[in-house]
CSV table of C-alpha atoms in Angstrom, one decimal:
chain,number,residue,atom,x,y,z
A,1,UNK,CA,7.7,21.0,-21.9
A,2,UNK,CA,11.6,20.9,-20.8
A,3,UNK,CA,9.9,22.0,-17.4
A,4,UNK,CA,7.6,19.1,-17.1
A,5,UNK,CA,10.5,16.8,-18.3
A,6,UNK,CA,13.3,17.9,-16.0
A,7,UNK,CA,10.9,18.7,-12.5
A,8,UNK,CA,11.3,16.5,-9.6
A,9,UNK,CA,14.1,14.4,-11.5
A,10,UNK,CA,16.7,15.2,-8.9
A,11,UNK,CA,15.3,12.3,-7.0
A,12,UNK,CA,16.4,10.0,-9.9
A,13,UNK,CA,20.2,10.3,-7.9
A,14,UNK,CA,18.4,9.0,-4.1
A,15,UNK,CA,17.5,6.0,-6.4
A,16,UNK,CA,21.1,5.5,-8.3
A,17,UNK,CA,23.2,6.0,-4.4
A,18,UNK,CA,20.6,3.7,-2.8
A,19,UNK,CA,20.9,1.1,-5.1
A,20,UNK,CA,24.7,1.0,-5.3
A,21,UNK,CA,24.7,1.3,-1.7
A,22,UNK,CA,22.8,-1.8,-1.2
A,23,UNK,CA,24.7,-3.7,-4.4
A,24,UNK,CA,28.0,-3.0,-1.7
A,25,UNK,CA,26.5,-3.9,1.0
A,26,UNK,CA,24.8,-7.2,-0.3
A,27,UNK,CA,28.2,-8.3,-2.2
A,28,UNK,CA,30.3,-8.0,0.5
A,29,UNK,CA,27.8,-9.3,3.2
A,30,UNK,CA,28.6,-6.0,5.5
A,31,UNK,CA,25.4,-7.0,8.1
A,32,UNK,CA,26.2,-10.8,9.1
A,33,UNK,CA,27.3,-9.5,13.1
A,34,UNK,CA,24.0,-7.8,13.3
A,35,UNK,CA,22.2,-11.6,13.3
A,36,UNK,CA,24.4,-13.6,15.4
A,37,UNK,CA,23.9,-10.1,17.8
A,38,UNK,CA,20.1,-9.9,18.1
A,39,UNK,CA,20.3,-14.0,18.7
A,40,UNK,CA,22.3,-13.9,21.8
A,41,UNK,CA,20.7,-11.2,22.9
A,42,UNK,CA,17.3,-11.4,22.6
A,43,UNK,CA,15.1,-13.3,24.9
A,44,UNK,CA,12.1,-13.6,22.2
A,45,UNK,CA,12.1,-15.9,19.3
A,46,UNK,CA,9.1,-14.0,17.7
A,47,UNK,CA,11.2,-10.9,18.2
A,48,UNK,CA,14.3,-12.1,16.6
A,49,UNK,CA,13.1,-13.5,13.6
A,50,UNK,CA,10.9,-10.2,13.0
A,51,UNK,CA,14.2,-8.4,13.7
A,52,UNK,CA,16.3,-10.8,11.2
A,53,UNK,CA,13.7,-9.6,8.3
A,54,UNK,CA,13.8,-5.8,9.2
A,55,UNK,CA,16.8,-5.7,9.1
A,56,UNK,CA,17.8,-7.4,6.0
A,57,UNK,CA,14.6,-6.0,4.7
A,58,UNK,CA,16.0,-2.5,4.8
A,59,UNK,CA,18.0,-3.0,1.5
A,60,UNK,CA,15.5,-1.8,-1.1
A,61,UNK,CA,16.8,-4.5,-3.7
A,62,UNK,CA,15.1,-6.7,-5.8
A,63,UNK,CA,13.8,-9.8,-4.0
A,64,UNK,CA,14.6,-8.8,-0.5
A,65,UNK,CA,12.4,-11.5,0.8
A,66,UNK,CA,15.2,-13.6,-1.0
A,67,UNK,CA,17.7,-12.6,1.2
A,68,UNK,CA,15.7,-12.3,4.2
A,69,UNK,CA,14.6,-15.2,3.7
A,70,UNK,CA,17.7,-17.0,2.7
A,71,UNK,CA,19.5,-15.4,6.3
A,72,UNK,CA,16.4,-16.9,8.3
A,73,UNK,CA,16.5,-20.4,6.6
A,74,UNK,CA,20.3,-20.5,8.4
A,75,UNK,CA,18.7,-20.3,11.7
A,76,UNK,CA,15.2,-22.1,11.1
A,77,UNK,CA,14.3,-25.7,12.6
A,78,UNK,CA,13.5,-28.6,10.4
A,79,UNK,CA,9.9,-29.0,12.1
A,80,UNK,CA,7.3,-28.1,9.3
A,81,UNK,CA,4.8,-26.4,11.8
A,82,UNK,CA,7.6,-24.2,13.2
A,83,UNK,CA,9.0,-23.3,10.0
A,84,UNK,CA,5.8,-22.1,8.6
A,85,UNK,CA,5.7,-19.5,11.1
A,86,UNK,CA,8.6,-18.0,9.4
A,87,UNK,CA,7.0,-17.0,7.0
A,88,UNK,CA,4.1,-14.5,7.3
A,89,UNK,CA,6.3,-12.4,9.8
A,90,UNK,CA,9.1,-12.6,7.5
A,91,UNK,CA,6.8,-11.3,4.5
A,92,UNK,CA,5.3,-8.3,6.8
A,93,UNK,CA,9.2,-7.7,8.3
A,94,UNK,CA,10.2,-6.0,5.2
A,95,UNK,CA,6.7,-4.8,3.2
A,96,UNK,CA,6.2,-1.9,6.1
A,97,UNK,CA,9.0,0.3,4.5
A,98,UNK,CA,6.8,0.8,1.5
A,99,UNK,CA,4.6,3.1,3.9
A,100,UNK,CA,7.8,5.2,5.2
A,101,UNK,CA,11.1,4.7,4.0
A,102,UNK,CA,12.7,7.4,2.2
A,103,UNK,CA,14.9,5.3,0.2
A,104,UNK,CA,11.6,3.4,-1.5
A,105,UNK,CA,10.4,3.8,-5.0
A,106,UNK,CA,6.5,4.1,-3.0
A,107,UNK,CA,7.9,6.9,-0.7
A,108,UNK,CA,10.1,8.8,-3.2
A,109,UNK,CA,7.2,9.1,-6.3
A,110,UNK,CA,4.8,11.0,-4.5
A,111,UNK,CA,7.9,13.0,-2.7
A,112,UNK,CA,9.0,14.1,-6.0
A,113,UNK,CA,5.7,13.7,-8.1
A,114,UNK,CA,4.0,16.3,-5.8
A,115,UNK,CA,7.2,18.2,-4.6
A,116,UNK,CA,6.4,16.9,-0.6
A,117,UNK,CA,9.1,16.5,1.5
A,118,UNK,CA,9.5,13.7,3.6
A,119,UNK,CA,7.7,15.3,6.8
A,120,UNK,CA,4.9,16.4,4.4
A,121,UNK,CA,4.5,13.3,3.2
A,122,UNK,CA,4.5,11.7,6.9
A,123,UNK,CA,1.7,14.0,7.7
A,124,UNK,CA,-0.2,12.5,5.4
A,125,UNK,CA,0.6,9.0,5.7
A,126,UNK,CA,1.2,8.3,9.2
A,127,UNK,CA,-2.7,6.7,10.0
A,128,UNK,CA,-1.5,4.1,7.4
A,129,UNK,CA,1.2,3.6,9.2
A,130,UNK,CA,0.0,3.4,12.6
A,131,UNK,CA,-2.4,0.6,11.7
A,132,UNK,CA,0.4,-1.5,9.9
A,133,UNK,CA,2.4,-1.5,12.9
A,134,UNK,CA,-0.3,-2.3,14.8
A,135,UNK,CA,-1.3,-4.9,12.5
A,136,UNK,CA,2.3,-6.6,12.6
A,137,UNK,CA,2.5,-6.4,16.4
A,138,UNK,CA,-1.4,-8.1,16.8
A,139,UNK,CA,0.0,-10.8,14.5
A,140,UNK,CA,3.3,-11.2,16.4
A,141,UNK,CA,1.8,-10.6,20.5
A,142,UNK,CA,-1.9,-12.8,19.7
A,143,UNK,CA,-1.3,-15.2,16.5
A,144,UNK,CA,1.9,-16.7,17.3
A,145,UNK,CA,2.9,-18.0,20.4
A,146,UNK,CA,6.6,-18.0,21.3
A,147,UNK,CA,7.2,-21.9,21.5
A,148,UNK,CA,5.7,-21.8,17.8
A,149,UNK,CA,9.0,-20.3,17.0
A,150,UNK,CA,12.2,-22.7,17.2
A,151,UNK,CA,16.1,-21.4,16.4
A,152,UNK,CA,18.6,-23.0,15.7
A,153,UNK,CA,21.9,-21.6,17.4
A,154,UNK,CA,24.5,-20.0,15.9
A,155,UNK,CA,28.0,-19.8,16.5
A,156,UNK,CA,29.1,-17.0,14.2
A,157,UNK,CA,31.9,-15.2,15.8
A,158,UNK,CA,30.3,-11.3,16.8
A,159,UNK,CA,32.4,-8.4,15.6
A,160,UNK,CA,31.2,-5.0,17.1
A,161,UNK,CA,33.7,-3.3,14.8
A,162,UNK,CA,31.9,-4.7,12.1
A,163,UNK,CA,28.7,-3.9,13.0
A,164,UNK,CA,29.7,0.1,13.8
A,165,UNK,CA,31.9,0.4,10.9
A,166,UNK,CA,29.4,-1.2,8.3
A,167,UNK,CA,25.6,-0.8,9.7
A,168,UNK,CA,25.9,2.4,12.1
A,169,UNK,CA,26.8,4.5,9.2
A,170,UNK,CA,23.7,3.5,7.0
A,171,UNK,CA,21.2,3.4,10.0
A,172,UNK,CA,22.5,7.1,10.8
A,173,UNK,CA,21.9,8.2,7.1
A,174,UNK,CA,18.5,7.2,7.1
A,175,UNK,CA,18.0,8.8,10.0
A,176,UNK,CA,19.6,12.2,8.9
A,177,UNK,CA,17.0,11.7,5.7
A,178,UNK,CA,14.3,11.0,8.4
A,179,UNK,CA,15.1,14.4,10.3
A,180,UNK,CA,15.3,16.4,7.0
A,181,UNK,CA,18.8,17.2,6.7
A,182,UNK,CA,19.4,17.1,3.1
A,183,UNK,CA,18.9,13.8,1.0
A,184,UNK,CA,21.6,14.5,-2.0
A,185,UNK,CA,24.3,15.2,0.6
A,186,UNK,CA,23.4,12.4,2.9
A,187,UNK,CA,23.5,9.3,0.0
A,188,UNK,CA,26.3,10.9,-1.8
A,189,UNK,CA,28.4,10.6,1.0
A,190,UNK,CA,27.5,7.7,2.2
A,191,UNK,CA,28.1,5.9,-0.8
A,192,UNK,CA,31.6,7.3,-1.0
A,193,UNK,CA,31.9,5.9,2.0
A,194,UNK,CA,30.7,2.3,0.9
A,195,UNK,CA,33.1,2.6,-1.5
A,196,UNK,CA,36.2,3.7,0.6
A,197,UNK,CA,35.4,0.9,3.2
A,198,UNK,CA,34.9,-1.9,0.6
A,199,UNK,CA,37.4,-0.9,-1.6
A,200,UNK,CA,34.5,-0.7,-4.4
A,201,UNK,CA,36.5,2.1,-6.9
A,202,UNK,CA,35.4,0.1,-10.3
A,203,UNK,CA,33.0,2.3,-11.5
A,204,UNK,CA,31.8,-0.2,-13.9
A,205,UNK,CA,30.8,-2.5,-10.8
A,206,UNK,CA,29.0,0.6,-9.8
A,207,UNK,CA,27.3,1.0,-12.3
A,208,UNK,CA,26.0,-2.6,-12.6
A,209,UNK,CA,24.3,-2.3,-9.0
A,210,UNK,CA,21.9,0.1,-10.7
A,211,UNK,CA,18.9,-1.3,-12.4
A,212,UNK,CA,18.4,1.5,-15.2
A,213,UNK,CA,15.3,0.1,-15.9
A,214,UNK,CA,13.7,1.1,-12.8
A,215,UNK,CA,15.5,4.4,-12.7
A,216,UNK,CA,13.9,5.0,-16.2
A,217,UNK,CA,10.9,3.9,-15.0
A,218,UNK,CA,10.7,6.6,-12.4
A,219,UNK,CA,12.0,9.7,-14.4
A,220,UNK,CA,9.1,8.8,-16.8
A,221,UNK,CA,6.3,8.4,-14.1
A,222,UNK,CA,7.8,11.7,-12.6
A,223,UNK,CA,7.4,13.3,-16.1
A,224,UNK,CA,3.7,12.4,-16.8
A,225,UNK,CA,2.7,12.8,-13.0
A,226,UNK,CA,4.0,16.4,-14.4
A,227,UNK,CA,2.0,16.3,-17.3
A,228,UNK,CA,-1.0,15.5,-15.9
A,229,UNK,CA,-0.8,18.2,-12.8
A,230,UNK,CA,-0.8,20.6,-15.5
A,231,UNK,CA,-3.5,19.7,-17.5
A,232,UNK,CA,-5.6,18.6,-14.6
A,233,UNK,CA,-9.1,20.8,-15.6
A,234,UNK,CA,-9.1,19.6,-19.3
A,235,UNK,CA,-8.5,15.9,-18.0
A,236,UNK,CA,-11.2,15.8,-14.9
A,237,UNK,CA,-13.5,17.7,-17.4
A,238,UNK,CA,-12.7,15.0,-19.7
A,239,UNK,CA,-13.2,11.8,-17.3
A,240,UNK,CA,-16.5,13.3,-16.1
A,241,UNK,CA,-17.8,13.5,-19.2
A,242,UNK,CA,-17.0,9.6,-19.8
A,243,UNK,CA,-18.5,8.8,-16.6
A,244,UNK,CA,-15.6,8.8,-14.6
A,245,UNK,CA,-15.9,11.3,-12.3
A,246,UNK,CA,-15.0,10.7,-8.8
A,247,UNK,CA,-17.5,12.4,-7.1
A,248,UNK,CA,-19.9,9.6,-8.4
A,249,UNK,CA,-20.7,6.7,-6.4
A,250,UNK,CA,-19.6,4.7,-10.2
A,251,UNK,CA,-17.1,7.0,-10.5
A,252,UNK,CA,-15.5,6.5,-7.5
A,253,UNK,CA,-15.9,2.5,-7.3
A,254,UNK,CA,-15.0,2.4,-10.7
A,255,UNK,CA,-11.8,4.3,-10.5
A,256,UNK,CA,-11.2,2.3,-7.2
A,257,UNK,CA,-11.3,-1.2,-8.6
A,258,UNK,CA,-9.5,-0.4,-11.4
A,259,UNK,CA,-6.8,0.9,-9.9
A,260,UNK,CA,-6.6,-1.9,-7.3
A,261,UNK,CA,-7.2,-4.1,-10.4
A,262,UNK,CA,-4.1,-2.6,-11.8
A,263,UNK,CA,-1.6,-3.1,-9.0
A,264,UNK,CA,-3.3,-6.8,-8.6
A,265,UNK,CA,-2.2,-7.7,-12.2
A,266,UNK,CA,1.5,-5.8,-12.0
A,267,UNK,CA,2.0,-7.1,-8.5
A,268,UNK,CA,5.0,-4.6,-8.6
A,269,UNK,CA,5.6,-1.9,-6.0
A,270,UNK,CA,7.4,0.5,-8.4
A,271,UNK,CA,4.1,0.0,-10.6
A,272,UNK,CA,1.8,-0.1,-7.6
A,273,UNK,CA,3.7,3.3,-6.3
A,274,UNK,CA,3.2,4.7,-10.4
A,275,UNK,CA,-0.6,4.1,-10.4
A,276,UNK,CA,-1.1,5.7,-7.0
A,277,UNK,CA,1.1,9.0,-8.3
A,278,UNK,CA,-0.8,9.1,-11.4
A,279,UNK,CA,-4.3,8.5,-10.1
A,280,UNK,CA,-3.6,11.3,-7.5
A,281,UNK,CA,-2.4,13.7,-10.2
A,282,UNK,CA,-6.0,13.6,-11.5
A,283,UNK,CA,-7.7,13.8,-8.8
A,284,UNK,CA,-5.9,15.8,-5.9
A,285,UNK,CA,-3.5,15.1,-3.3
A,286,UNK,CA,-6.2,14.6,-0.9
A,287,UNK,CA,-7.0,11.0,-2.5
A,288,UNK,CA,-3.3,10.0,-1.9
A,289,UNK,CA,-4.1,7.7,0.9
A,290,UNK,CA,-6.7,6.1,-0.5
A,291,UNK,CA,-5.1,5.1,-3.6
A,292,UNK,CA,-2.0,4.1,-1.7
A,293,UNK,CA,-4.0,1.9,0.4
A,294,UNK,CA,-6.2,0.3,-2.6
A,295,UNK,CA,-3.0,-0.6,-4.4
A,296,UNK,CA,-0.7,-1.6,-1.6
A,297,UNK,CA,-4.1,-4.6,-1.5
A,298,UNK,CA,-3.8,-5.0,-4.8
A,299,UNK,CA,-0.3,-5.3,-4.6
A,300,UNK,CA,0.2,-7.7,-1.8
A,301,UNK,CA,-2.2,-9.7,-2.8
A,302,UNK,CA,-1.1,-10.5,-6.1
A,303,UNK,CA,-0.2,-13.6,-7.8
A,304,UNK,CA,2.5,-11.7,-9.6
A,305,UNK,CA,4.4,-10.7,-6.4
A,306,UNK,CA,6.6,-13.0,-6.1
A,307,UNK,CA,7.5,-12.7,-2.1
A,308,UNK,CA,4.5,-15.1,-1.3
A,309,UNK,CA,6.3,-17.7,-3.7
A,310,UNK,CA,9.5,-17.6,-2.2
A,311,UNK,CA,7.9,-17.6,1.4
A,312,UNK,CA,6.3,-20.8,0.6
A,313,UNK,CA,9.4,-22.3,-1.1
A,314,UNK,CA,11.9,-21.6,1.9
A,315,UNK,CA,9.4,-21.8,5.0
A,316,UNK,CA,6.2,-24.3,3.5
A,317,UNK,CA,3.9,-21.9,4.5
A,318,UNK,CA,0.2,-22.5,3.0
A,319,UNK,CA,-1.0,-20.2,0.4
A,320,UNK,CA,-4.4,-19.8,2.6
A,321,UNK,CA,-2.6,-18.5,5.8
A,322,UNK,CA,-0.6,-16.2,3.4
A,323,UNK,CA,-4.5,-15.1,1.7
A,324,UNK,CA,-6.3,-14.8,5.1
A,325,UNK,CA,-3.4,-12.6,7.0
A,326,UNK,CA,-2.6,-10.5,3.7
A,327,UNK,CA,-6.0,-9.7,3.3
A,328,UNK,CA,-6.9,-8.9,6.7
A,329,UNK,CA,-3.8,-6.3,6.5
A,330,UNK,CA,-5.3,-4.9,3.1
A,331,UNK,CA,-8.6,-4.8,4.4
A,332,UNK,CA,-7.9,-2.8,7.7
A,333,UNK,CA,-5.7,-0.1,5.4
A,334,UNK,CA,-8.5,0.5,2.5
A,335,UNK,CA,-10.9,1.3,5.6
A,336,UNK,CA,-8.3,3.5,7.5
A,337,UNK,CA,-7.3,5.4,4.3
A,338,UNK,CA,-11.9,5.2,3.6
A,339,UNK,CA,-12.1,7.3,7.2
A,340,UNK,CA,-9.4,9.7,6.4
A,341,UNK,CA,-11.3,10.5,3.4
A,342,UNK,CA,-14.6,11.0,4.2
A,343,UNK,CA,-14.7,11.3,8.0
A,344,UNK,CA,-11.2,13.2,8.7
């Protein structure tokens, strides 16, 4: 039992560095040279304001459409019918990392809930990826015309020494994460180095970035993820003999709509990442994109995720443009994840 409690909890430390990383970074407003940058620099409104929310978007923190959304409100026109633009490609701006990022809840489950690393767990994402991308870029090149998109300009003085002494060195230790050099290393030194440049020593502060809720959370999804891998023939026996059984047609639909059910009603994507860890548990690794795919729908298109709110509060975007793109992205990822099931 210690085992199945203490397995794949190393992971629990990525979380605590990533979030006190960001808390630094967000408290002392480290990546303001990075906007006033991409402004003068880029030719293409659509381009900049997708860059603005990527950017900011990076920072897995709580509401990060807030502060996406909250930078792009400094640089958005008055105009109604341009503002609304801002905010479907400000929503998908920062909801692709949930596919890819090593430093999200979504990514770093499965990592440590099926001990994948992060190239593993590429090689079995990456079709879900491809098609968000693509996805993103059909909305940006076909649905929204350039002249749709108005700035207004900003003045900001532009530090380079800002920008390489305070984004360079977190860009470069994603990266090292990306390329597999070793994650504990990477985030431990790069929050030291947060703190050094910052001046951040209280550990008190520190602390306080962390939200030991979600960091609980985690360590006890980890733990029954663990629990169920081991008992995975008495529970399958178990499900098929209530009807469950996924090889079914009702079993399968079943299963699917409640799990997309679930994420729906949580609308959370630590939740959304738990139900996709423990459905997979049961029923093998090789449903891991579909499950992903079903609750990242149910996820996005919830009434309890509150990005779509605050989208419509800072841009005035309709709740139907919102429904019609969201589930057009859900729709295309359920059927890619489908194929990779039953065709690949």
């Amino acid at each position: 039992m210690i085992d199945l409690m203490i397995k794949g909890q190393i992971y629990l430390f990525l979380i605590v560095f990533v979030m006190m990383i960001a808390g630094m970074i967000k408290d002392n407003n480290l990546f303001s040279d990075v906007f006033a940058f991409l402004k003068r620099n880029i030719k293409s409104n659509r381009a900049v304001v997708a860059l603005f929310s990527a950017i900011t978007g990076v920072l897995p923190i709580k509401g990060r459409v807030t502060v996406s959304a909250g930078l792009l409100d400094t640089i958005a026109p008055t105009k109604p019918e341009s503002r609304a633009k801002f905010g479907p490609i400000d929503f998908m701006s920062t909801h692709h990392y949930y596919f890819w990022s090593p430093l999200e809840k979504t990514v770093i489950l499965p990592m440590a809930a099926f001990s994948l690393s992060y190239v593993a767990f590429m090689q079995i994402i990456w079709p879900l990826i491809i098609m968000t991308f693509g996805y993103i870029l059909w909305y940006l090149i076909f649905m929204v015309k350039d002249s749709d998109i108005q700035l207004k300009d900003t003045k900001e003085k532009i530090k380079v020494s800002r920008i390489t002494r305070y984004v360079l060195p977190y860009v470069f230790g994603v990266g090292c994460v990306i390329a597999g050099y070793d994650w504990l290393f990477v985030f431990g030194a790069l929050t030291f180095y947060y703190m050094i440049v910052t001046q951040t020593f209280n550990l008190k502060k520190l602390i306080k970035y962390v939200d030991w809720k979600i960091v609980a959370w985690v360590a006890g999804i980890i733990f029954v993820s663990n629990l169920i891998r081991s008992e995975t023939e008495t529970i399958n026996t178990f499900l098929g003999q209530t009807g469950l059984d996924i090889n079914t047609v009702f079993g399968f639909v079943t299963i699917t709509l409640l799990s997309f059910l679930g994420a729906f009603a949580l609308g959370s994507s630590s939740r959304f990442g738990a139900i996709t860890v423990i459905l997979t548990s049961i029923y093998g690794i090789e449903y891991l994109p579909w499950f992903f795919a079903v609750d990242f729908a149910g996820y996005i298109l919830s009434p309890m995720h509150k990005c779509v709110a605050i989208g419509k509060m800072y841009f005035g975007t309709k709740l139907s443009d919102y429904a019609k793109l969201l589930a057009g992205w859900a729709l295309i990822l359920v059927t890619t994840s489908g194929v990779m099931l039953y065709v690949w």
